[in-house]
Coordinates of C-alpha atoms in Angstrom, one line a residue:
Chain H
M960 CA 0.0 0.0 0.0
A961 CA 1.3 3.4 -0.9
K962 CA 1.8 6.1 1.7
K963 CA -0.9 8.2 0.2
E964 CA -3.5 5.4 0.5
K965 CA -2.5 4.8 4.1
I966 CA -3.0 8.5 5.0
F967 CA -6.3 8.5 3.2
L968 CA -7.6 5.4 5.0
T969 CA -6.5 6.7 8.4
V970 CA -8.3 10.0 7.8
L971 CA -11.4 8.1 6.6
F972 CA -11.3 5.9 9.7
V973 CA -11.0 8.9 12.0
I974 CA -13.9 10.7 10.3
F975 CA -15.9 7.4 10.6
V976 CA -15.2 7.1 14.4
V977 CA -16.2 10.8 15.0
A978 CA -19.3 10.5 13.0
W979 CA -20.2 7.2 14.7
F980 CA -19.6 8.8 18.1
F981 CA -22.3 11.4 17.4
A982 CA -24.7 9.1 15.6
A983 CA -24.6 6.4 18.3
R984 CA -25.8 8.8 20.9
S985 CA -29.2 9.1 19.1
L986 CA -29.8 5.3 19.2
P987 CA -33.0 4.3 21.1
D988 CA -32.4 2.6 24.5
T989 CA -32.2 -1.2 24.8
K990 CA -35.8 -1.9 25.7
E991 CA -37.2 0.2 22.9
A992 CA -34.8 -1.2 20.3
F993 CA -35.5 -4.8 21.2
S994 CA -39.3 -4.3 21.5
T995 CA -39.8 -4.9 17.8
L996 CA -37.3 -7.8 17.6
G997 CA -38.8 -10.8 15.8
H998 CA -42.0 -9.1 14.9
R999 CA -43.2 -8.4 11.4
W1000 CA -45.5 -6.0 9.6
V1001 CA -48.6 -8.0 8.8
V1002 CA -51.6 -6.8 6.8
T1003 CA -54.9 -8.6 7.3
I1004 CA -57.6 -8.6 4.6
G1005 CA -60.6 -10.6 5.5
N1006 CA -59.5 -14.1 6.7
F1007 CA -56.1 -13.8 5.1
S1008 CA -53.0 -12.1 6.4
F1009 CA -50.0 -11.1 4.4
N1010 CA -46.4 -10.2 5.0
P1011 CA -46.0 -7.2 2.7
A1012 CA -42.2 -7.2 3.2
T1013 CA -41.9 -10.7 1.9
I1014 CA -44.2 -10.0 -1.1
I1015 CA -42.3 -6.8 -2.1
M1016 CA -38.9 -8.3 -1.7
S1017 CA -39.8 -11.5 -3.7
A1018 CA -41.3 -9.4 -6.5
V1019 CA -38.1 -7.4 -6.6
L1020 CA -35.9 -10.5 -6.6
T1021 CA -37.9 -12.2 -9.3
A1022 CA -37.7 -9.1 -11.5
L1023 CA -33.9 -9.0 -10.9
I1024 CA -33.5 -12.6 -11.9
V1025 CA -35.6 -12.3 -15.0
W1026 CA -33.8 -9.1 -16.0
F1027 CA -30.4 -10.9 -15.6
A1028 CA -31.6 -14.0 -17.5
V1029 CA -32.9 -11.9 -20.4
S1030 CA -29.7 -9.9 -20.5
V1031 CA -27.6 -13.1 -20.7
R1032 CA -29.9 -14.6 -23.2
K1033 CA -29.7 -11.6 -25.5
E1034 CA -26.0 -11.6 -25.9
M1035 CA -25.3 -15.4 -26.1
K1036 CA -22.2 -16.2 -28.1
I1037 CA -20.0 -19.1 -28.8
V1038 CA -17.1 -17.3 -27.1
P1039 CA -18.9 -16.5 -23.8
S1040 CA -18.7 -13.2 -22.1
R1041 CA -17.9 -13.1 -18.4
K1042 CA -21.6 -13.1 -17.4
Q1043 CA -22.4 -16.0 -19.7
S1044 CA -19.5 -18.1 -18.5
I1045 CA -20.6 -17.7 -14.9
V1046 CA -24.1 -18.9 -15.8
E1047 CA -22.7 -21.8 -17.8
W1048 CA -20.4 -22.8 -15.0
L1049 CA -23.3 -22.8 -12.5
F1050 CA -25.6 -24.8 -14.8
E1051 CA -22.9 -27.3 -15.8
S1052 CA -21.9 -28.0 -12.2
F1053 CA -25.5 -28.5 -11.2
Y1054 CA -26.3 -30.7 -14.2
Q1055 CA -23.2 -32.8 -13.3
M1056 CA -24.5 -33.1 -9.7
V1057 CA -28.0 -34.1 -10.8
E1058 CA -26.8 -36.6 -13.3
D1059 CA -24.6 -38.3 -10.7
T1060 CA -27.5 -38.6 -8.2
V1061 CA -30.7 -39.2 -10.1
P1062 CA -30.8 -42.8 -11.3
D1063 CA -33.6 -42.4 -14.0
E1064 CA -32.4 -40.7 -17.1
R1065 CA -35.9 -39.2 -18.0
F1066 CA -36.0 -37.2 -14.7
V1067 CA -32.5 -35.7 -14.9
K1068 CA -33.6 -32.5 -16.7
P1069 CA -36.7 -31.7 -14.7
T1070 CA -34.8 -32.3 -11.4
F1071 CA -32.0 -30.1 -12.7
V1072 CA -34.5 -27.3 -13.6
V1073 CA -36.2 -27.4 -10.2
A1074 CA -33.0 -27.6 -8.1
T1075 CA -31.2 -24.8 -10.0
T1076 CA -34.2 -22.5 -9.9
L1077 CA -34.4 -23.0 -6.2
F1078 CA -30.7 -22.4 -5.7
I1079 CA -30.6 -19.2 -7.7
Y1080 CA -33.7 -17.7 -6.1
I1081 CA -32.7 -18.7 -2.5
W1082 CA -29.1 -17.7 -3.0
L1083 CA -30.0 -14.2 -4.2
S1084 CA -32.6 -13.9 -1.4
N1085 CA -29.9 -14.7 1.2
M1086 CA -27.5 -12.3 -0.4
I1087 CA -30.1 -9.5 0.1
G1088 CA -29.8 -10.3 3.8
S1089 CA -26.2 -9.2 3.8
I1090 CA -26.8 -5.7 2.5
P1091 CA -27.9 -3.0 4.8
G1092 CA -31.1 -1.3 3.6
I1093 CA -34.7 -0.5 4.2
S1094 CA -36.5 -2.8 6.6
F1095 CA -40.1 -2.8 7.7
V1096 CA -40.4 -2.8 11.5
G1097 CA -43.6 -4.1 13.1
F1098 CA -45.2 -4.2 16.5
E1099 CA -46.2 -7.3 18.3
D1100 CA -49.8 -7.1 16.9
G1101 CA -48.5 -6.8 13.3
T1102 CA -49.0 -3.0 12.7
L1103 CA -46.2 -1.1 11.0
K1104 CA -44.1 0.9 13.4
E1105 CA -41.7 2.5 11.0
I1106 CA -39.8 1.9 7.8
A1107 CA -36.2 1.8 9.2
L1108 CA -33.3 3.0 7.1
F1109 CA -30.0 1.2 7.4
T1110 CA -30.4 -0.1 10.9
D1111 CA -30.9 -3.6 9.6
T1112 CA -30.5 -5.5 6.3
W1113 CA -33.1 -5.8 3.5
Q1114 CA -35.6 -8.4 4.6
P1115 CA -34.8 -11.6 2.7
P1116 CA -38.0 -13.5 1.7
T1117 CA -36.3 -16.7 3.0
A1118 CA -36.4 -15.3 6.5
D1119 CA -40.2 -15.9 6.3
L1120 CA -41.3 -19.5 6.9
N1121 CA -44.1 -19.1 4.3
T1122 CA -41.6 -18.9 1.5
N1123 CA -39.5 -21.8 2.6
L1124 CA -42.4 -24.1 3.4
T1125 CA -43.9 -23.4 0.0
Y1126 CA -40.6 -24.5 -1.7
A1127 CA -40.2 -27.5 0.6
L1128 CA -43.8 -28.7 -0.1
M1129 CA -43.2 -28.1 -3.8
V1130 CA -40.2 -30.4 -3.7
F1131 CA -42.2 -32.9 -1.7
V1132 CA -45.1 -33.0 -4.2
I1133 CA -42.7 -33.1 -7.2
S1134 CA -40.8 -36.0 -5.7
H1135 CA -43.9 -38.0 -5.3
A1136 CA -45.3 -37.1 -8.7
F1137 CA -42.0 -38.3 -10.2
A1138 CA -42.2 -41.5 -8.2
I1139 CA -45.7 -42.2 -9.5
K1140 CA -44.6 -41.5 -13.0
A1141 CA -41.5 -43.6 -12.8
K1142 CA -42.8 -46.6 -10.9
G1143 CA -46.5 -46.6 -11.6
L1144 CA -49.3 -46.0 -9.1
K1145 CA -49.3 -49.5 -7.8
A1146 CA -45.6 -49.7 -7.0
W1147 CA -45.8 -46.2 -5.4
L1148 CA -48.6 -47.3 -3.1
K1149 CA -46.7 -50.4 -2.3
S1150 CA -43.7 -48.5 -1.3
W1151 CA -45.6 -47.1 1.7
F1152 CA -45.9 -50.6 3.0
E1153 CA -42.2 -51.5 2.9
P1154 CA -40.8 -53.6 4.5
N1155 CA -44.2 -54.6 6.0
P1156 CA -47.6 -53.0 6.6
V1157 CA -46.8 -52.3 10.3
M1158 CA -44.3 -49.7 9.2
L1159 CA -47.0 -47.5 7.4
P1160 CA -47.2 -44.9 10.1
M1161 CA -43.4 -44.7 10.3
N1162 CA -43.2 -44.2 6.5
V1163 CA -45.9 -41.5 6.6
I1164 CA -44.1 -39.6 9.4
G1165 CA -40.7 -40.0 7.8
E1166 CA -42.0 -38.5 4.5
L1167 CA -43.8 -35.6 6.3
A1168 CA -40.8 -34.8 8.3
K1169 CA -38.8 -34.2 5.2
P1170 CA -40.5 -30.9 4.0
L1171 CA -40.6 -29.8 7.7
S1172 CA -36.9 -30.1 8.3
H1173 CA -36.1 -28.9 4.8
S1174 CA -37.9 -25.6 5.3
L1175 CA -37.1 -25.1 9.0
R1176 CA -33.4 -25.5 8.4
L1177 CA -33.3 -22.6 5.9
F1178 CA -35.7 -20.5 7.9
G1179 CA -33.8 -21.0 11.2
N1180 CA -30.5 -20.1 9.6
I1181 CA -31.6 -16.9 7.9
A1182 CA -34.1 -15.6 10.4
G1183 CA -32.1 -16.6 13.4
G1184 CA -28.9 -15.2 11.9
G1185 CA -30.7 -11.9 11.2
I1186 CA -32.0 -11.6 14.8
L1187 CA -28.5 -12.5 16.2
V1188 CA -26.8 -9.9 13.9
F1189 CA -29.4 -7.3 15.0
I1190 CA -28.8 -7.9 18.7
F1191 CA -25.0 -7.9 18.3
S1192 CA -25.0 -4.8 16.1
Y1193 CA -27.1 -3.0 18.7
L1194 CA -24.9 -4.1 21.6
V1195 CA -21.8 -2.6 19.9
K1196 CA -23.9 0.4 18.7
Y1197 CA -23.2 -0.4 15.1
F1198 CA -19.5 0.1 15.4
L1199 CA -17.5 -1.8 12.7
L1200 CA -18.6 -5.3 13.8
P1201 CA -21.9 -5.5 11.8
V1202 CA -20.0 -5.4 8.5
F1203 CA -18.3 -8.7 9.3
L1204 CA -21.5 -10.2 10.8
W1205 CA -23.5 -9.3 7.8
G1206 CA -20.7 -10.9 5.7
F1207 CA -20.7 -14.1 7.7
F1208 CA -24.4 -14.6 8.1
G1209 CA -25.4 -13.2 4.8
I1210 CA -22.8 -14.4 2.3
F1211 CA -21.1 -17.4 3.9
V1212 CA -24.1 -19.0 5.7
G1213 CA -26.5 -17.9 2.9
T1214 CA -24.5 -19.5 0.2
I1215 CA -24.0 -22.8 2.1
Q1216 CA -27.7 -23.0 3.1
A1217 CA -28.9 -22.3 -0.5
L1218 CA -26.6 -25.0 -1.7
V1219 CA -27.8 -27.4 1.0
F1220 CA -31.4 -26.6 0.1
A1221 CA -30.8 -27.4 -3.6
I1222 CA -28.8 -30.6 -2.8
L1223 CA -31.4 -31.9 -0.4
A1224 CA -34.1 -31.2 -3.1
I1225 CA -32.1 -33.4 -5.5
A1226 CA -31.5 -36.0 -2.8
Y1227 CA -35.2 -36.2 -1.9
I1228 CA -36.3 -36.5 -5.5
S1229 CA -33.7 -39.1 -6.3
A1230 CA -34.6 -41.1 -3.1
Q1231 CA -38.1 -41.5 -4.4
L1232 CA -37.0 -42.7 -7.8
T1233 CA -34.9 -45.7 -6.5
Chain Z
M183 CA -38.3 -4.0 39.0
E184 CA -39.8 -3.4 42.4
N185 CA -43.5 -3.2 41.5
M186 CA -43.2 -6.6 39.6
D187 CA -45.6 -9.1 41.1
L188 CA -44.6 -12.7 41.9
A189 CA -46.5 -14.2 39.0
R190 CA -44.7 -12.1 36.4
A191 CA -41.4 -12.8 38.1
I192 CA -41.9 -16.5 37.9
Y193 CA -43.1 -16.2 34.3
L194 CA -40.0 -14.3 33.3
A195 CA -37.7 -16.7 35.1
G196 CA -39.4 -19.6 33.4
K197 CA -38.9 -18.0 30.0
A198 CA -35.2 -17.3 30.6
I199 CA -34.5 -20.7 32.0
G200 CA -36.4 -22.4 29.2
A201 CA -34.7 -20.5 26.5
G202 CA -31.3 -21.1 28.1
L203 CA -31.9 -24.8 28.4
A204 CA -33.2 -25.1 24.9
M205 CA -30.2 -23.5 23.4
G206 CA -27.6 -25.1 25.8
I207 CA -28.8 -28.7 25.5
G208 CA -29.6 -28.3 21.8
A209 CA -26.1 -27.2 21.1
I210 CA -24.5 -30.4 22.4
G211 CA -25.6 -32.6 19.4
P212 CA -24.4 -30.3 16.6
G213 CA -21.1 -29.7 18.6
V214 CA -20.3 -33.4 18.7
G215 CA -21.4 -33.9 15.2
E216 CA -19.5 -31.0 13.7
G217 CA -16.4 -32.0 15.7
N218 CA -16.6 -35.5 14.2
I219 CA -17.0 -34.1 10.7
G220 CA -14.1 -31.7 11.2
A221 CA -11.8 -34.4 12.7
H222 CA -12.5 -36.8 9.8
A223 CA -12.1 -34.1 7.2
M224 CA -8.7 -33.2 8.8
D225 CA -7.7 -36.9 8.7
A226 CA -8.7 -37.1 5.0
M227 CA -6.8 -33.9 4.2
A228 CA -3.7 -35.2 5.9
R229 CA -3.8 -38.4 3.9
Q230 CA -4.5 -36.7 0.6
P231 CA -3.5 -33.0 0.6
E232 CA -4.3 -32.8 -3.1
M233 CA -8.0 -33.3 -2.4
M234 CA -8.2 -30.4 0.0
G235 CA -10.6 -28.2 -2.0
A236 CA -13.1 -30.9 -2.6
I237 CA -13.0 -32.1 1.0
T238 CA -13.4 -28.6 2.4
T239 CA -16.6 -27.9 0.4
R240 CA -18.1 -31.2 1.4
M241 CA -17.1 -30.6 5.0
L242 CA -18.9 -27.3 5.0
L243 CA -22.0 -28.9 3.5
A244 CA -22.0 -31.7 6.0
D245 CA -21.5 -29.1 8.8
A246 CA -24.6 -27.2 7.6
V247 CA -26.7 -30.3 7.7
A248 CA -25.4 -31.4 11.1
E249 CA -26.0 -27.9 12.4
S250 CA -29.7 -28.0 11.7
T251 CA -30.8 -29.4 15.1
G252 CA -28.9 -26.6 16.8
I253 CA -30.7 -24.2 14.5
Y254 CA -34.0 -25.7 15.5
S255 CA -33.2 -25.1 19.2
L256 CA -32.1 -21.5 18.4
L257 CA -35.6 -21.1 16.8
I258 CA -37.3 -22.5 19.8
A259 CA -35.3 -20.3 22.1
F260 CA -36.3 -17.2 20.1
L261 CA -39.9 -18.3 20.1
I262 CA -39.8 -18.7 23.8
I263 CA -38.3 -15.3 24.3
F264 CA -40.3 -13.3 21.8
A265 CA -43.5 -15.1 21.1
L266 CA -44.5 -16.7 24.4

């Protein structure tokens, strides 16, 4: 590092510390800051209640993914650009993984499509959780308290159990639909009575536990990580530490959990096909 | 704190003890499991250092799966504290 850069960084750090010192004094006290912890903004219309934050963020993410896909699609070349080669590398490694796991050749491509779609969406959603931004803070009864700026990260849709449970149930239904298609209805029904009819309740519980653990794993990691980061950041009054926490819980844990979700989806589908 | 009646004090104590127990006992399983995973991954890396990259990624994946019971107890602890 050149001497000029060192001086520049030192001055920047001093300005940061001074600004932090004055900004930290205006933070709310502990009880008020933690009173909204773990609560969401919920809108109730008739018998249905919605999480507007989840809906808005998933719409934004979907738009982002579609925009990216279209922009890659538009400039497809034989000699790939950087964007295209990233996408190709991702798709190739996933296709390889699915091909190695799924025994039936007919179901390789559908499984690949499902798993890769889940991975891309969940990964981007977890990445959102590592960037400080606008978050919707709610009271215990679900009314909106305030729209907070830069005290917390953007709210990832995967920090909401509704999103994760939807995907886990989707994988569950898809795996059984594939099983019926591959083995026929009779063999599928018979597979519930393996190795003998006494084990039927065990098989049912075992199958139902799959989507539950599948969704709760992702939800717990992202939502729990978010709450932990919020508590730690408040305790150090947002001094320096949140950056590393957001990096760890957002980028590191987020990537691994997205990968685990996709791999488990492949494993559950292929387990039904054998 | 002084005007807190006994019922509320017991309620708060129960919440705190419950959340602490849920998190503390729930962390034992993942601790042992991740220790095993790490130990065996180290063994494998010592035997075949050229496989280090592949082993590290698989180790992290296995860690994430072994961790899930600990994450469930973290969830339960948060539920006890914030939603009960």
